[in-house]
Amino acid sequence: AWSRLSTRVPDREPLPTLVTTGTGSGKTEAFLYPVLDHCLRAHSERDGGRPGIKVIILYPMNALATDQAKRLAEAIHEDDRLRGKVSAGLFIGMGNKKGLPQTMGEDHVVEDRETILDAPPDILLTNFKMLDYGLMRSRFQRLWRENLADPDQLKFIVLDELHTYDGAQGTDVANL
């Protein structure tokens, strides 16, 4: 997975990769470390980094996104090279509640919607419906301003847990 996903090789984009294996066998790590490495190197470029979303991780359920956000926050916090440089935001339906985290922490990512819109994170954790809203609703256009100015920013779209969808939801996901 590292050799397919790493962006360390000059003039080579990450390759489409499908990882299938049992629970607890390292699927998340297969994409997590190449993604974190990419974000760290992108941050080191151009005098302090390139603002904008570099990675979108899509989850089928908010509970899974929330659980994985904690895991991602811990991985970033535990690494001195990443802490304070690489940011992640949880962009799900609950993001407009009062009191949600506005900064990265030891066990949480940014969850406050206005904070995410004002300073889009390097890594955006979301679900299909919120990504659709984020792309289509004018009130969320701030989320993409840096990516529109520099379209090469976004290098990874990760589907963590691939499911088969049918009916209206299947059509929505396919079109997204």
Coordinates of C-alpha atoms in Angstrom, one line a residue:
A1 CA 0.0 0.0 0.0
W2 CA 2.8 2.4 0.9
S3 CA 4.5 2.0 -2.5
R4 CA 1.2 2.6 -4.3
L5 CA 0.0 5.5 -2.2
S6 CA 3.2 7.4 -1.3
T7 CA 3.6 10.8 -3.0
R8 CA 7.3 10.8 -2.2
V9 CA 8.2 9.8 -5.8
P10 CA 8.5 12.9 -7.9
D11 CA 6.0 13.2 -10.8
R12 CA 3.9 10.3 -9.7
E13 CA 0.4 10.5 -8.4
P14 CA -0.9 8.0 -5.8
L15 CA -2.4 5.0 -7.5
P16 CA -5.9 3.7 -7.0
T17 CA -5.7 1.1 -4.3
L18 CA -8.2 -1.4 -2.8
V19 CA -7.3 -3.0 0.5
T20 CA -9.4 -6.0 1.7
T21 CA -8.6 -7.9 4.8
G22 CA -10.1 -8.8 8.1
T23 CA -11.0 -6.6 11.0
G24 CA -8.0 -5.3 13.0
S25 CA -5.5 -6.3 10.4
G26 CA -4.2 -2.8 9.4
K27 CA -6.5 -1.5 6.6
T28 CA -6.6 2.0 8.2
E29 CA -2.8 2.1 8.6
A30 CA -2.5 1.2 4.9
F31 CA -3.8 4.6 4.0
L32 CA -3.2 6.6 7.2
Y33 CA 0.6 6.7 7.1
P34 CA 0.9 7.6 3.4
V35 CA -1.7 10.3 3.9
L36 CA 0.0 11.8 7.0
D37 CA 3.3 11.7 5.3
H38 CA 1.9 13.6 2.3
C39 CA 0.2 16.2 4.5
L40 CA 3.5 16.8 6.4
R41 CA 5.5 17.2 3.3
A42 CA 2.9 19.5 1.8
H43 CA 3.0 21.6 5.0
S44 CA 6.8 21.9 4.7
E45 CA 6.6 23.4 1.2
R46 CA 6.3 27.1 0.3
D47 CA 7.2 28.8 3.6
G48 CA 5.0 27.0 6.1
G49 CA 2.7 25.0 3.9
R50 CA 0.0 24.9 1.4
P51 CA -3.4 25.6 2.9
G52 CA -6.3 23.6 1.6
I53 CA -7.8 20.1 1.8
K54 CA -5.3 17.5 0.8
V55 CA -7.3 14.4 1.8
I56 CA -11.0 13.5 2.1
I57 CA -11.8 10.4 4.1
L58 CA -15.4 9.2 3.6
Y59 CA -17.2 7.0 6.1
P60 CA -20.6 5.4 5.7
M61 CA -21.7 6.3 9.2
N62 CA -21.1 9.2 11.6
A63 CA -20.2 6.8 14.4
L64 CA -17.4 5.3 12.4
A65 CA -16.2 8.8 11.3
T66 CA -16.2 10.0 15.0
D67 CA -14.3 6.9 16.1
Q68 CA -11.7 7.2 13.4
A69 CA -11.3 11.0 14.1
K70 CA -10.2 10.2 17.6
R71 CA -7.7 7.7 16.3
L72 CA -6.4 10.2 13.7
A73 CA -6.1 12.9 16.4
E74 CA -4.0 10.6 18.6
A75 CA -1.7 9.7 15.7
I76 CA -1.1 13.4 14.9
H77 CA -0.7 14.3 18.6
E78 CA 1.8 11.6 19.3
D79 CA 4.2 12.6 16.5
D80 CA 6.2 15.7 17.1
R81 CA 6.6 16.2 13.3
L82 CA 2.8 16.3 12.8
R83 CA 1.5 18.0 16.0
G84 CA 0.8 21.6 15.3
K85 CA 1.3 21.2 11.6
V86 CA -1.2 18.7 10.1
S87 CA -4.8 19.4 10.9
A88 CA -7.9 17.3 10.6
G89 CA -11.6 18.2 10.7
L90 CA -14.8 16.2 11.2
F91 CA -17.4 17.5 8.8
I92 CA -20.6 15.7 9.7
G93 CA -24.2 16.6 10.5
M94 CA -23.5 17.6 14.1
G95 CA -20.9 20.3 13.3
N96 CA -23.1 23.3 14.1
K97 CA -23.6 22.6 17.8
K98 CA -22.1 24.9 20.4
G99 CA -19.0 23.7 22.3
L100 CA -17.5 21.5 19.7
P101 CA -13.6 21.5 19.4
Q102 CA -12.2 24.4 17.5
T103 CA -8.6 23.1 17.6
M104 CA -6.8 19.8 17.3
G105 CA -6.2 18.0 20.6
E106 CA -4.8 14.8 22.0
D107 CA -8.0 12.9 21.4
H108 CA -10.1 15.1 19.0
V109 CA -9.9 16.8 15.7
V110 CA -11.6 20.1 14.8
E111 CA -15.4 19.7 14.8
D112 CA -16.7 23.2 14.9
R113 CA -18.2 23.9 11.5
E114 CA -17.4 27.6 11.3
T115 CA -13.8 26.9 12.3
I116 CA -13.5 24.2 9.5
L117 CA -15.0 26.6 7.0
D118 CA -12.7 29.5 8.0
A119 CA -9.6 27.3 8.1
P120 CA -10.1 24.2 6.0
P121 CA -8.1 21.3 7.5
D122 CA -5.5 19.2 5.7
I123 CA -7.6 16.1 6.2
L124 CA -11.4 16.2 6.0
L125 CA -13.4 13.3 7.6
T126 CA -16.9 13.3 6.4
N127 CA -19.8 11.2 5.0
F128 CA -21.3 11.1 1.5
K129 CA -24.2 13.3 2.4
M130 CA -22.1 16.1 4.0
L131 CA -19.6 16.0 1.1
D132 CA -22.5 16.5 -1.3
Y133 CA -23.8 19.4 0.9
G134 CA -20.2 20.8 1.1
L135 CA -19.9 20.8 -2.7
M136 CA -23.4 22.0 -3.6
R137 CA -24.5 24.5 -0.9
S138 CA -23.2 28.1 -1.2
R139 CA -22.8 28.5 2.5
F140 CA -20.0 25.8 2.4
Q141 CA -18.0 27.3 -0.5
R142 CA -15.4 28.6 1.9
L143 CA -14.4 25.0 2.5
W144 CA -13.0 24.8 -1.1
R145 CA -11.4 28.3 -1.6
E146 CA -7.8 27.1 -1.3
N147 CA -8.5 24.0 -3.5
L148 CA -10.1 26.1 -6.2
A149 CA -7.0 28.3 -6.2
D150 CA -4.7 25.3 -6.3
P151 CA -6.6 22.2 -7.6
D152 CA -3.5 20.0 -7.2
Q153 CA -3.9 20.2 -3.4
L154 CA -6.4 17.3 -3.1
K155 CA -4.4 14.0 -3.6
F156 CA -6.5 11.4 -1.8
I157 CA -10.1 10.4 -1.6
V158 CA -10.4 7.5 0.8
L159 CA -13.5 5.4 1.1
D160 CA -13.1 3.7 4.5
E161 CA -15.4 0.8 4.4
L162 CA -16.7 0.3 0.9
H163 CA -20.4 -0.7 0.7
T164 CA -22.8 -1.5 -2.0
Y165 CA -25.5 1.0 -2.3
D166 CA -28.7 0.8 -4.3
G167 CA -31.8 2.9 -4.9
A168 CA -31.6 6.7 -4.3
Q169 CA -28.6 6.4 -2.0
G170 CA -26.7 4.4 -4.6
T171 CA -27.4 6.9 -7.3
D172 CA -26.3 9.8 -5.0
V173 CA -23.1 8.0 -4.1
A174 CA -22.4 7.1 -7.7
N175 CA -22.9 10.7 -8.9
L176 CA -20.9 12.1 -6.1

